[in-house]
Tab-separated table of C-alpha atoms in Angstrom:
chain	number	residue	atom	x	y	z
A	1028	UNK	CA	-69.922	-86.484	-84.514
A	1029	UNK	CA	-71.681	-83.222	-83.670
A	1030	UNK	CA	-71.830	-84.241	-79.494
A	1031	UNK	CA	-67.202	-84.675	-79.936
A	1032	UNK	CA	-67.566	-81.235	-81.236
A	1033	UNK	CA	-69.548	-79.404	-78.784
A	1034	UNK	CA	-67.175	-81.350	-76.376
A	1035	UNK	CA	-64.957	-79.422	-77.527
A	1036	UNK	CA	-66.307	-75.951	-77.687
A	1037	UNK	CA	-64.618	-73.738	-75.563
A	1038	UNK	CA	-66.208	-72.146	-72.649
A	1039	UNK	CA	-64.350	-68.944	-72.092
A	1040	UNK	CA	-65.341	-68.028	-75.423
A	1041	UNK	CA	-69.627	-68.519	-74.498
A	1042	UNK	CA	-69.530	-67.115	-71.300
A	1043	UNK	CA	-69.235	-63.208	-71.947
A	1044	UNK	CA	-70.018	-61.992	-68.294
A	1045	UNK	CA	-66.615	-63.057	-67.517
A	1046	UNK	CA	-65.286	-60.183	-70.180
A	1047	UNK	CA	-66.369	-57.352	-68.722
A	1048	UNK	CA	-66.370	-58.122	-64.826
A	1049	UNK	CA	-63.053	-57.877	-63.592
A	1050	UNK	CA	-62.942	-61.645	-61.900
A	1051	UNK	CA	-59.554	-62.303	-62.875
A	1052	UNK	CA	-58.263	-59.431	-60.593
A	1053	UNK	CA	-57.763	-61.427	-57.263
A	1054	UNK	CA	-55.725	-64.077	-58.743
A	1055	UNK	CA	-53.541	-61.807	-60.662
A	1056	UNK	CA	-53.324	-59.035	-58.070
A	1057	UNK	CA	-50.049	-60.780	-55.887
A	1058	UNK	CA	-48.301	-61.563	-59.046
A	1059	UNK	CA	-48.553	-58.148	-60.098
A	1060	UNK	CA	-48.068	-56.240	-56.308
A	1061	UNK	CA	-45.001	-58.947	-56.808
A	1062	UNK	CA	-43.508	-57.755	-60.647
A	1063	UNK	CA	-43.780	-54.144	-59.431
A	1064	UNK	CA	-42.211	-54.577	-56.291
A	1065	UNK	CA	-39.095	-56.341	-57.623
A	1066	UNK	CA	-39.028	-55.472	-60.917
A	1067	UNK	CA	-40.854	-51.871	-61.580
A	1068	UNK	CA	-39.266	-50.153	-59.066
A	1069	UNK	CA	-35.404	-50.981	-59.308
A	1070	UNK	CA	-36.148	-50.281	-62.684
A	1071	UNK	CA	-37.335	-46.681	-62.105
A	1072	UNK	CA	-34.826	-45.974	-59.323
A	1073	UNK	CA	-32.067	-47.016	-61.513
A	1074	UNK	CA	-33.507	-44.739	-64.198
A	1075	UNK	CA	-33.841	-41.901	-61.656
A	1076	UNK	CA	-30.051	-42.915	-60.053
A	1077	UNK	CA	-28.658	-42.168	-63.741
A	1078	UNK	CA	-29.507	-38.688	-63.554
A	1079	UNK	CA	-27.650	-37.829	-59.946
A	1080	UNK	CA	-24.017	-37.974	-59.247
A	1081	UNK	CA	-24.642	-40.451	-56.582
A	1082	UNK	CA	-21.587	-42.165	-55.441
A	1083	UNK	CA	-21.206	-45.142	-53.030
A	1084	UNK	CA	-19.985	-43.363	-49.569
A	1085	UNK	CA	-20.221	-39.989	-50.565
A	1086	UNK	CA	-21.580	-37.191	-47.839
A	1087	UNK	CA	-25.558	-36.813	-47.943
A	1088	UNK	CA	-25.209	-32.752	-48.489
A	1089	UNK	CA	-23.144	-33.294	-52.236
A	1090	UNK	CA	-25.756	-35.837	-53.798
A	1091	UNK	CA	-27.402	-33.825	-56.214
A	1092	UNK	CA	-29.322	-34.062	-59.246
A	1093	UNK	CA	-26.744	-33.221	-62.783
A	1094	UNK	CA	-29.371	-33.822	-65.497
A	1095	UNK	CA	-28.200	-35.170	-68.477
A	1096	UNK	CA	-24.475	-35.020	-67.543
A	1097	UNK	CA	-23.609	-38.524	-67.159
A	1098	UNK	CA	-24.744	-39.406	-70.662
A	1099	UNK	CA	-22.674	-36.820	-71.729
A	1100	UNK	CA	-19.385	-37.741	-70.669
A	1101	UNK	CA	-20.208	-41.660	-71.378
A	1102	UNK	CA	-21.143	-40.868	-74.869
A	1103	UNK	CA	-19.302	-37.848	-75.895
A	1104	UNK	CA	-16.490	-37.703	-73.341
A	1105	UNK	CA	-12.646	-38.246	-73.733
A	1106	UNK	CA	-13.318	-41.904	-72.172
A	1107	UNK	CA	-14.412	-44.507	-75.042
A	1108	UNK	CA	-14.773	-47.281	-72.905
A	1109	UNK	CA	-18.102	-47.738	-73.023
A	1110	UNK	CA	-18.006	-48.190	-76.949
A	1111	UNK	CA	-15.574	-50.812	-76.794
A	1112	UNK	CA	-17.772	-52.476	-74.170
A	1113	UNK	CA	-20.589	-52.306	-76.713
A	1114	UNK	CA	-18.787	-53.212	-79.555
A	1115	UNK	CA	-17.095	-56.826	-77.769
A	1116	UNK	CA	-20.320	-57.495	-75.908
A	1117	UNK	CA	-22.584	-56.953	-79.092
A	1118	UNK	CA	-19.602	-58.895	-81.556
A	1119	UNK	CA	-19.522	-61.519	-78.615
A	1120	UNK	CA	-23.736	-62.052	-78.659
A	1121	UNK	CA	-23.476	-62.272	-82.021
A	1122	UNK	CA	-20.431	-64.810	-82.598
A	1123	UNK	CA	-21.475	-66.608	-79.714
A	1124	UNK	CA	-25.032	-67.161	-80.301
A	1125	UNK	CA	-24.590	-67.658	-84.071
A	1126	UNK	CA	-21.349	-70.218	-82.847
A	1127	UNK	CA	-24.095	-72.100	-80.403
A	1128	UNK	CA	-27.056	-72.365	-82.743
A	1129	UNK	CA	-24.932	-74.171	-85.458
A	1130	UNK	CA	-23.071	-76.595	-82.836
A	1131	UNK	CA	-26.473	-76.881	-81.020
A	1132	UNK	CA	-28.479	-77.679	-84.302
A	1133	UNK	CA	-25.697	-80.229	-85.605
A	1134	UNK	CA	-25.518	-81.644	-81.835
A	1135	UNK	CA	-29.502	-81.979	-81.536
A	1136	UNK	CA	-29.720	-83.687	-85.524
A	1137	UNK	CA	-26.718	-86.569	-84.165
A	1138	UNK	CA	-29.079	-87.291	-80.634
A	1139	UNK	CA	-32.334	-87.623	-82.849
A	1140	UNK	CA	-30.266	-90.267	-85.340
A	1141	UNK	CA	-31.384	-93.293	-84.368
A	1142	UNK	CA	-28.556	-94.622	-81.834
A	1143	UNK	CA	-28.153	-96.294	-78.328
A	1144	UNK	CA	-27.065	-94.495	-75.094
A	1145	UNK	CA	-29.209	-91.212	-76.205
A	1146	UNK	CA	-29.814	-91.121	-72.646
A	1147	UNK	CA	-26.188	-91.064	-71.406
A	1148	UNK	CA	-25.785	-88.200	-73.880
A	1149	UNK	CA	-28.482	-86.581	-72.602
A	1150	UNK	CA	-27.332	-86.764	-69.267
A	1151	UNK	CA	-23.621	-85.523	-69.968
A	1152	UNK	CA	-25.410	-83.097	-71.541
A	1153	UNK	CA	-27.307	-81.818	-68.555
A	1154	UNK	CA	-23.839	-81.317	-66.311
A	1155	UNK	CA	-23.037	-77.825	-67.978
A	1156	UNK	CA	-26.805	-76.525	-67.818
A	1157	UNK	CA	-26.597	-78.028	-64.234
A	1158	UNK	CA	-23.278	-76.471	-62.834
A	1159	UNK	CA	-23.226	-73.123	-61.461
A	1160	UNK	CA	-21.598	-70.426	-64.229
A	1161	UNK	CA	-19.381	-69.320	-61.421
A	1162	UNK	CA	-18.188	-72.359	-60.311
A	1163	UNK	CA	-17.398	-73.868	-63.755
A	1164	UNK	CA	-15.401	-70.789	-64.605
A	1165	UNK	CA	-13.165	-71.489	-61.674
A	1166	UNK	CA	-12.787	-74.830	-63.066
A	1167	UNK	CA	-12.116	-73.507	-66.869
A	1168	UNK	CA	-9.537	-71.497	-65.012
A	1169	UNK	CA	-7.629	-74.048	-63.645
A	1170	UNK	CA	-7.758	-76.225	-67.234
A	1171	UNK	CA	-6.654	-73.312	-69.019
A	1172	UNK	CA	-3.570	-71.993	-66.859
A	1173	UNK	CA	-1.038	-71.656	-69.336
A	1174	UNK	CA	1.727	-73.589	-67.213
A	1175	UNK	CA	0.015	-75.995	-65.213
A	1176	UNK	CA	-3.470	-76.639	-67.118
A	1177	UNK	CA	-4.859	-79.440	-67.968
A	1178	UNK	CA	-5.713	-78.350	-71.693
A	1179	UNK	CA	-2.255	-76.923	-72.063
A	1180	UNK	CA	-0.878	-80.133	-70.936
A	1181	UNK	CA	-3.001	-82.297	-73.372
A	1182	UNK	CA	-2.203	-80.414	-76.471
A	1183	UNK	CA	1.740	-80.126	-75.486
A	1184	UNK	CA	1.534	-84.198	-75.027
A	1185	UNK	CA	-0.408	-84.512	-78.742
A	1186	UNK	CA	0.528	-81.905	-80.978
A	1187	UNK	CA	3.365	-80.425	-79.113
A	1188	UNK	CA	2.214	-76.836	-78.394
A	1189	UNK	CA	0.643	-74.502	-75.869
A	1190	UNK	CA	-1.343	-71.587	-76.141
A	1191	UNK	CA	-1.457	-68.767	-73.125
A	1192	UNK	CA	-5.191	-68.921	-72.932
A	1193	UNK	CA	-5.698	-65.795	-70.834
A	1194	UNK	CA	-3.357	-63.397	-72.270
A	1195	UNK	CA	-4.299	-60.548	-74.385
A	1196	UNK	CA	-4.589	-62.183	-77.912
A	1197	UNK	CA	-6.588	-65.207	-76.646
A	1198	UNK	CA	-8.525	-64.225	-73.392
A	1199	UNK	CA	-11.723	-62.874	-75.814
A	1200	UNK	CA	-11.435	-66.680	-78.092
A	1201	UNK	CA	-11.016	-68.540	-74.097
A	1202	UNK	CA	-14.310	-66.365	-72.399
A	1203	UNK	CA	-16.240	-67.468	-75.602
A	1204	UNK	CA	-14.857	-70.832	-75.459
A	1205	UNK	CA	-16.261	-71.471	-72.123
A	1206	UNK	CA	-19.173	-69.428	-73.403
A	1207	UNK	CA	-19.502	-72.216	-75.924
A	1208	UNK	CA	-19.481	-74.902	-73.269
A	1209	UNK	CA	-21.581	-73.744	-70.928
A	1210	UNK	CA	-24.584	-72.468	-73.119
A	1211	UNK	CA	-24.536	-75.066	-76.147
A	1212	UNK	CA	-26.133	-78.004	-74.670
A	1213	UNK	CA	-29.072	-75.721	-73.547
A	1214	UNK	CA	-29.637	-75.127	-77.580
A	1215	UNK	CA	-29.099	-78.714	-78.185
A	1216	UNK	CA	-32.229	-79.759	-75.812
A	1217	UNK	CA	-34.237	-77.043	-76.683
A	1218	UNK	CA	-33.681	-77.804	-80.594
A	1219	UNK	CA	-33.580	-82.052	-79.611
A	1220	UNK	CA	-36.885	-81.689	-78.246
A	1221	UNK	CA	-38.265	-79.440	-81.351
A	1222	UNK	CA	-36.787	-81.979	-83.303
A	1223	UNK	CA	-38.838	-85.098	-81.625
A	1224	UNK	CA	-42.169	-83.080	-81.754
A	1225	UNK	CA	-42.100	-82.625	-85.540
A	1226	UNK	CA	-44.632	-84.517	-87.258
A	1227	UNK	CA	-43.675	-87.386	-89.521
A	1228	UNK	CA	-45.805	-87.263	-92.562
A	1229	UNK	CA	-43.540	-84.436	-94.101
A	1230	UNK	CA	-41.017	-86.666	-94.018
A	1231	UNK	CA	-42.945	-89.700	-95.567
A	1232	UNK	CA	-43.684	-87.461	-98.130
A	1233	UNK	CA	-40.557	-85.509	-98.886
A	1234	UNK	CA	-38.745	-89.181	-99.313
A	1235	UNK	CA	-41.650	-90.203	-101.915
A	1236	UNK	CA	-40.659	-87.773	-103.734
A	1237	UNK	CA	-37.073	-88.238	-104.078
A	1238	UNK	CA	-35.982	-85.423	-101.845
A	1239	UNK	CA	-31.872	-86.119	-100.790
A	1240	UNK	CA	-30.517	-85.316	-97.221
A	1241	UNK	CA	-29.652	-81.758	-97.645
A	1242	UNK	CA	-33.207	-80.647	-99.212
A	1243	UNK	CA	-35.572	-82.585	-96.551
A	1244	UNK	CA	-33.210	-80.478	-93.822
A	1245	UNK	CA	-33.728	-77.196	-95.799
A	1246	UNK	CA	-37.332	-77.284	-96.918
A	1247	UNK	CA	-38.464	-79.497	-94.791
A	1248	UNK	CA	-37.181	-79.525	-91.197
A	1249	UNK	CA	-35.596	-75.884	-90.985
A	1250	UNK	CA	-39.214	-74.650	-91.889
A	1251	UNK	CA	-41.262	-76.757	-89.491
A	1252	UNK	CA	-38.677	-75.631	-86.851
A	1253	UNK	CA	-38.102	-72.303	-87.514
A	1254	UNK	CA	-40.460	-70.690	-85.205
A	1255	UNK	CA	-37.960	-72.616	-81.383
A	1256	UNK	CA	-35.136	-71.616	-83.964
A	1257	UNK	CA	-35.924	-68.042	-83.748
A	1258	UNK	CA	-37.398	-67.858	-80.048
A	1259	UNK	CA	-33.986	-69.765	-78.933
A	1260	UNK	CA	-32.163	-67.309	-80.730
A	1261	UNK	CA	-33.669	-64.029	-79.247
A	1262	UNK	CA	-33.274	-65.896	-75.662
A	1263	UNK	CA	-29.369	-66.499	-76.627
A	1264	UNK	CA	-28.891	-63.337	-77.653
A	1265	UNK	CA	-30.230	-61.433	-74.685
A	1266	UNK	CA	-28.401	-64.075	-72.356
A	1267	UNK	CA	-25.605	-63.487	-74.152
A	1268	UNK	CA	-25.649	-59.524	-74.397
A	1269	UNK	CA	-25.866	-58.806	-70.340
A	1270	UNK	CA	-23.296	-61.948	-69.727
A	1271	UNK	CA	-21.433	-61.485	-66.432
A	1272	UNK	CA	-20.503	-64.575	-64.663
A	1273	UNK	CA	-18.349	-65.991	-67.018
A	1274	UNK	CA	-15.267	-63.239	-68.120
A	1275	UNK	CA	-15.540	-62.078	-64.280
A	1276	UNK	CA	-13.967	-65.171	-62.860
A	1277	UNK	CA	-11.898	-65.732	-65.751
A	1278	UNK	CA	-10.348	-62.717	-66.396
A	1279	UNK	CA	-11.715	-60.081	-64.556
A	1280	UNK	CA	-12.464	-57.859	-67.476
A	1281	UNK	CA	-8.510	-58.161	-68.262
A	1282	UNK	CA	-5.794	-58.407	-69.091
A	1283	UNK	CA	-6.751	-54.484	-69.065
A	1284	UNK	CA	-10.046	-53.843	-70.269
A	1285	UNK	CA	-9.857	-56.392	-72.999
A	1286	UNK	CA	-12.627	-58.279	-71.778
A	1287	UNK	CA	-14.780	-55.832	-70.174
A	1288	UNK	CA	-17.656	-56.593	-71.194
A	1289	UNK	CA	-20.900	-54.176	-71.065
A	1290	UNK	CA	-22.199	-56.028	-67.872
A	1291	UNK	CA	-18.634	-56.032	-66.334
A	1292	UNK	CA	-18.249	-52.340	-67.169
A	1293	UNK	CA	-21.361	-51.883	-65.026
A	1294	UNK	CA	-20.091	-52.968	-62.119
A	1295	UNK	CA	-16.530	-51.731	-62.273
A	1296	UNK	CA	-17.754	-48.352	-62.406
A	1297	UNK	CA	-20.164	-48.960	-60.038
A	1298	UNK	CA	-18.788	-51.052	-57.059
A	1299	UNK	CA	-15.196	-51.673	-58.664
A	1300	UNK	CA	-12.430	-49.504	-59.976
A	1301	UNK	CA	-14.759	-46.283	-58.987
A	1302	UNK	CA	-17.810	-46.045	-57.343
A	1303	UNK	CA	-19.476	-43.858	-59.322
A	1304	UNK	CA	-23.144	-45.069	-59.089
A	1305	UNK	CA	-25.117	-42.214	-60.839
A	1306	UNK	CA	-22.791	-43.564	-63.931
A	1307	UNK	CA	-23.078	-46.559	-63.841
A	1308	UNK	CA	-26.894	-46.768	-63.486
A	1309	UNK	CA	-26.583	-44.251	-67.135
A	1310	UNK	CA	-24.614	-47.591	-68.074
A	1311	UNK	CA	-27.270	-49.428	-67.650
A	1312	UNK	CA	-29.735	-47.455	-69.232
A	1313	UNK	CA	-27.910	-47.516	-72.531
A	1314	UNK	CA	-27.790	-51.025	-72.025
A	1315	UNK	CA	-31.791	-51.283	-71.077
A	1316	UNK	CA	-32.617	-50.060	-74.198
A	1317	UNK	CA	-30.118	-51.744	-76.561
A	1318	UNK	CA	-32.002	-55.375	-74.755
A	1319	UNK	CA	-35.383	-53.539	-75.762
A	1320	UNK	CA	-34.494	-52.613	-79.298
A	1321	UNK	CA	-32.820	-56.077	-80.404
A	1322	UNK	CA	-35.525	-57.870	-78.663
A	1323	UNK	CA	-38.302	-55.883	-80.112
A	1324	UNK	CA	-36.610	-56.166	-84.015
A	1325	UNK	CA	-36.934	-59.954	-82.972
A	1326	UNK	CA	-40.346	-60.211	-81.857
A	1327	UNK	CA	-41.306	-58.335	-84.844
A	1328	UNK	CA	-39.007	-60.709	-86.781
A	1329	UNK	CA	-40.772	-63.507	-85.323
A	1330	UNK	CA	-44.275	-62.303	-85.665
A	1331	UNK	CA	-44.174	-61.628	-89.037
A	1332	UNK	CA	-42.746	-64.576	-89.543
A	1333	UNK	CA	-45.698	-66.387	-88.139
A	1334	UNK	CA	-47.840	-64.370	-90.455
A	1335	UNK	CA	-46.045	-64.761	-93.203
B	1409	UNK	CA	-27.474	-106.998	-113.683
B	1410	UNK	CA	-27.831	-109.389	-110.182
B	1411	UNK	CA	-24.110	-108.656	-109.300
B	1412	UNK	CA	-24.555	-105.074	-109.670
B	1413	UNK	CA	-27.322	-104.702	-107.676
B	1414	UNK	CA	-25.218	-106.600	-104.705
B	1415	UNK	CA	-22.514	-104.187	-105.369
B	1416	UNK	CA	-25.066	-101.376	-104.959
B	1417	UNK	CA	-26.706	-102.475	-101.772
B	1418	UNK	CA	-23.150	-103.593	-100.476
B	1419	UNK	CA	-21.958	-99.297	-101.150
B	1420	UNK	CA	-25.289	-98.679	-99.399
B	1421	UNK	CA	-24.699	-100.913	-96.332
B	1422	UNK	CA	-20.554	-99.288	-96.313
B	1423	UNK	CA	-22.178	-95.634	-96.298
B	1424	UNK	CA	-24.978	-96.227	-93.737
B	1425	UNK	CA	-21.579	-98.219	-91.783
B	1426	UNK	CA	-19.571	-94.889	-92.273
B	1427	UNK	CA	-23.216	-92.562	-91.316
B	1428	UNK	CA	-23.066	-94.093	-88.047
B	1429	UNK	CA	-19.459	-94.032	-86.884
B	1430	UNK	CA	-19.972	-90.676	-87.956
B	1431	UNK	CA	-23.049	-90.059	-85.777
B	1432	UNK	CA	-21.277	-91.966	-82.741
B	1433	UNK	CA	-18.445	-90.372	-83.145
B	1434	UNK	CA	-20.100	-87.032	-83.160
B	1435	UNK	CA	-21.640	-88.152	-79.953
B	1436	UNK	CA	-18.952	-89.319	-77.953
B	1437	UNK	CA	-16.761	-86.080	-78.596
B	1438	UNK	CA	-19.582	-84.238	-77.532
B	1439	UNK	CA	-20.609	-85.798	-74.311
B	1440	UNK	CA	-16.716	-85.963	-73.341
B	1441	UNK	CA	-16.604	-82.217	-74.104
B	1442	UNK	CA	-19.499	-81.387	-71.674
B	1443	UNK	CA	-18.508	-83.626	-69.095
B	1444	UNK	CA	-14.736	-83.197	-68.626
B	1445	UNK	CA	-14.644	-80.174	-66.863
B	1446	UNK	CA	-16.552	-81.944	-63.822
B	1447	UNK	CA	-14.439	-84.822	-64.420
B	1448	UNK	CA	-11.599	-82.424	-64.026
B	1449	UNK	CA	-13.051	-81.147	-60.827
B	1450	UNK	CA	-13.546	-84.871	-59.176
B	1451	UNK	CA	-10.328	-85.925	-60.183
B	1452	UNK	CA	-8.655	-82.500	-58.423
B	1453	UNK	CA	-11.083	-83.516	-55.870
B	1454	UNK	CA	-9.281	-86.288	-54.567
B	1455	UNK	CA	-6.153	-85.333	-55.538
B	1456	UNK	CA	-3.435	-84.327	-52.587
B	1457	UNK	CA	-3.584	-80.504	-52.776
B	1458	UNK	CA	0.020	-80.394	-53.920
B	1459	UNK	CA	-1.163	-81.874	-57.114
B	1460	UNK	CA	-3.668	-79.895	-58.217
B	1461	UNK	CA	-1.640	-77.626	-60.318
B	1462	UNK	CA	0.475	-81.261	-61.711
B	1463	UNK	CA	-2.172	-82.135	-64.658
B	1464	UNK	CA	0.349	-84.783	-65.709
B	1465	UNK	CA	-0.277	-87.170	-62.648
B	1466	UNK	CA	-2.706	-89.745	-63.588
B	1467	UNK	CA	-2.413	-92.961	-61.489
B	1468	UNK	CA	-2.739	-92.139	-57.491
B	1469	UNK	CA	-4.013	-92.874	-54.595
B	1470	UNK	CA	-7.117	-91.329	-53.886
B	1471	UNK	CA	-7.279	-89.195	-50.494
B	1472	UNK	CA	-10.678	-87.557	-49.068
B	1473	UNK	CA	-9.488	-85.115	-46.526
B	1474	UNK	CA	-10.841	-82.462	-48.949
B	1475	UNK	CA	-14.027	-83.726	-48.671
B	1476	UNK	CA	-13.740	-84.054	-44.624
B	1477	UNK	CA	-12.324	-80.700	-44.481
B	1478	UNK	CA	-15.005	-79.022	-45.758
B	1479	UNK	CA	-17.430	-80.382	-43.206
B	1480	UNK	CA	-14.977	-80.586	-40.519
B	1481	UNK	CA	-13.209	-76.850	-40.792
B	1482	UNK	CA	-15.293	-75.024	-43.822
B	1483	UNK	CA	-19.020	-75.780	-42.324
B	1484	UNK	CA	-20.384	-76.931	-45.534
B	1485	UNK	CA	-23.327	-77.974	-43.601
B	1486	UNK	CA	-24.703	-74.538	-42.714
B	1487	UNK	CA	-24.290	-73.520	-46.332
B	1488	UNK	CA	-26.086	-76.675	-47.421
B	1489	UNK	CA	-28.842	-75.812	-45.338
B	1490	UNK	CA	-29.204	-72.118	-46.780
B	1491	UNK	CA	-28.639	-73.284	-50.242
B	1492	UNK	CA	-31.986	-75.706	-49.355
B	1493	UNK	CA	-34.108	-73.070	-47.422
B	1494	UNK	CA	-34.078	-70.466	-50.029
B	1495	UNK	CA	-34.145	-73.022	-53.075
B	1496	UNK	CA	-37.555	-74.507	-51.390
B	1497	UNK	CA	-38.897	-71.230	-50.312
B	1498	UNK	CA	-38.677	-69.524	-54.148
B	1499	UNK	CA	-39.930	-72.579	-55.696
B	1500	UNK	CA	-42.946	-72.261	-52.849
B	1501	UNK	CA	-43.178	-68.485	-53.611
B	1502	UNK	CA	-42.965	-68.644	-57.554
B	1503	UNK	CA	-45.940	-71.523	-57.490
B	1504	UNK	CA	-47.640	-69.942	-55.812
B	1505	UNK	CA	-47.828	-66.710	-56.829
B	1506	UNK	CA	-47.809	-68.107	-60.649
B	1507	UNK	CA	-50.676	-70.526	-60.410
B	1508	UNK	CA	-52.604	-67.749	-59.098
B	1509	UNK	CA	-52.388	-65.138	-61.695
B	1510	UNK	CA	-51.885	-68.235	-64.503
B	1511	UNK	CA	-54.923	-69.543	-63.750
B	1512	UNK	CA	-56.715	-65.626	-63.534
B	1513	UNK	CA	-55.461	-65.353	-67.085
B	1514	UNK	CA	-56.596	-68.240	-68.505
B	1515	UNK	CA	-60.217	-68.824	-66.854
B	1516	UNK	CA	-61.069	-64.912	-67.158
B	1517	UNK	CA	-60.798	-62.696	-70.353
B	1518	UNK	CA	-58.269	-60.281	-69.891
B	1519	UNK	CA	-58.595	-57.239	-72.780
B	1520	UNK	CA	-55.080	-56.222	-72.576
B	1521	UNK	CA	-53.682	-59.683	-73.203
B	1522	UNK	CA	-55.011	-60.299	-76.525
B	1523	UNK	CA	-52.277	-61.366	-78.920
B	1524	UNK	CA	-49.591	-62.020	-76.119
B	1525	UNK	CA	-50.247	-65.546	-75.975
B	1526	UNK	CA	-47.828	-67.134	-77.640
């Protein structure tokens, strides 16, 4: 018994050299000259763009530095785009991810039933994750056209209506439609393969002592799983915050600005409608730390959580 | 008390029955419903381009200048071949690069990284 213990000991714990020495600094030296390279400093020029009035084309001798301005007129100026961005893109993470979670977690508890073909499932599950965003939009285009669409055509031949997908009522419902599609079957994996790694003796137990459906699946398998429950969700919900692929090719950020969301508003007024740069980089600031402050309530979420 | 216990086991048998249409039901919507939008594309696909915006065309006869087109005129090949060198070289790159300091972070103690392992 005691030799399958010391086995088992671990050796970066004994060997205290290692601690103080800084050994690891060769292999983690391109990885970092890597992170700050591509990640650091865009970062910090996008920071410093946000306080210039930098515009794309503009003559070299009128680029100058305006302080604070830009946040001024986003946040206190006649122009309240940029709360309505906010608002649809923070209403859209959460109806989306809350919409994807559910369908996800009721998708993943059917695949770990005990039933044939799981792995055809899995594989027609794999064809959203697989195609590109852009390119399935295009196709979610062409099935919703109001006229000549596929969907439209379907639900005239069964229940004898149509709906104008991409007009201003329904274009926000359509993006998070295709949202839906595209995104769910990454939950259902994720949560399908939390499922399978859960250990069985819970179960064994929970049925010995007379425990119906509903209370094994909320004492017994929501528990075990809610630590991939909540990392899934913050993942979602950042995904789902800065999403851009999606209402570009459908709608463009219209009919107007209906669907301008906060990553579409970024580019319009950066390489779009105007090319005002300097603003759009303050854009992107806001949005910088919105990401940090949901995803730090999260983590804390989660850690206490795993205290707890 | 026999033919009650039949009758019992029978209801259980007819709800475990109704569980699993259920289940495959619940299946087969949802693998249609992740697949049909690249069904949508193969069918359009081989379509004649004048029916591409006609959804109500079901039976005809399949034609693959599309497909020969976009060798032949739109140089798919080239783009192919892009696609492939940077796909190959990232992967390469990202390996690389992420063994390295992967490995420097789990062989060696790093101060700083205590309580960021998940």
């Amino acid at each position: 018994m005691s030799n399958g213990v010391s086995i088992h000991t671990d050796k970066r714990a004994t060997s205290r050299d290692l601690h103080n020495t800084r050994r690891y600094m060769p292999f983690v030296a391109p990885a970092m000259v890597v992170m700050v390279l591509l990640v650091a400093v865009p970062f910090i020029a996008v920071v410093l763009l946000s306080f210039t009035n930098y515009e794309l084309a503009m003559p070299a001798d009128s680029f100058k530095w305006i302080g604070l301005r830009n946040y001024d007129r986003l946040l206190f100026g006649t122009n309240k785009l940029l709360y309505y961005s906010l608002g649809i893109s923070v209403g859209m993470m959460v109806v989306a991810t809350v919409l994807q979670m559910l369908i996800g977690f009721f998708c993943a508890s059917l695949l770990n039933r005990d039933i044939k073909f799981r792995g055809l499932a899995i594989a027609c599950l794999l064809v959203p994750i697989a195609m590109t965003p852009s390119i399935a939009s295009q196709i979610w285009k062409l099935m919703l056209n109001a006229e000549f669409g596929v969907i439209n055509y379907f639900l005239k031949k069964l229940f004898n209506f149509s709906v104008v997908w991409l007009d201003k009522d329904n274009s926000l419902p359509s993006v998070l439609l295709v949202n839906i599609w595209s995104m769910t079957p990454y939950v259902t994996l994720t949560l399908y393969a939390g499922l399978r790694s859960l250990p069985l003796e819970p179960y064994e137990s929970a049925v010995i002592d007379g425990a119906n459906g509903r209370q094994v699946l909320m004492y017994v398998t929501l528990p075990m799983l809610k630590p991939l429950i909540l990392l899934t969700l913050l993942f979602r919900s950042i995904d789902m915050l800065k999403m851009f692929d999606v209402p570009d090719v459908l709608t463009q950020g219209g009919p107007g600005n209906i669907t301008e969301f906060i990553g579409l508003h970024i580019y319009r007024t950066g390489f779009g409608v105007t090319t005002l740069v300097g603003r759009a980089s303050a854009i992107s600031v806001i949005l910088i730390v919105l990401v940090g402050i949901i995803s730090l309530g999260m983590i804390k979420l989660m850690s206490s959580e795993e205290k707890g | 008390m026999r033919a009650e216990e039949i009758r019992a086991r029978r209801r259980l048998m007819a709800s475990r029955g109704a569980k699993q249409t259920f289940t495959y039901v619940g299946i087969i919507l949802m693998s249609i419903w992740a697949v049909f939008p690249l069904f949508w594309m193969i069918i359009i696909s081989l379509k004649e381009r004048i029916y591409t915006y006609d959804p109500s065309v079901w039976i005809f006869q399949p034609v693959f200048e599309n497909y020969v087109s976009v060798f032949a005129e739109k140089n798919l090949g080239k783009f192919l071949i892009n696609s492939a060198i940077v796909s190959l070289s990232t992967t390469f790159l990202a390996l690389f690069f992420g063994t390295l300091a992967a490995y420097g972070f789990s062989r060696f103690k790093v101060k700083r990284m205590r309580g960021l392992d998940l």
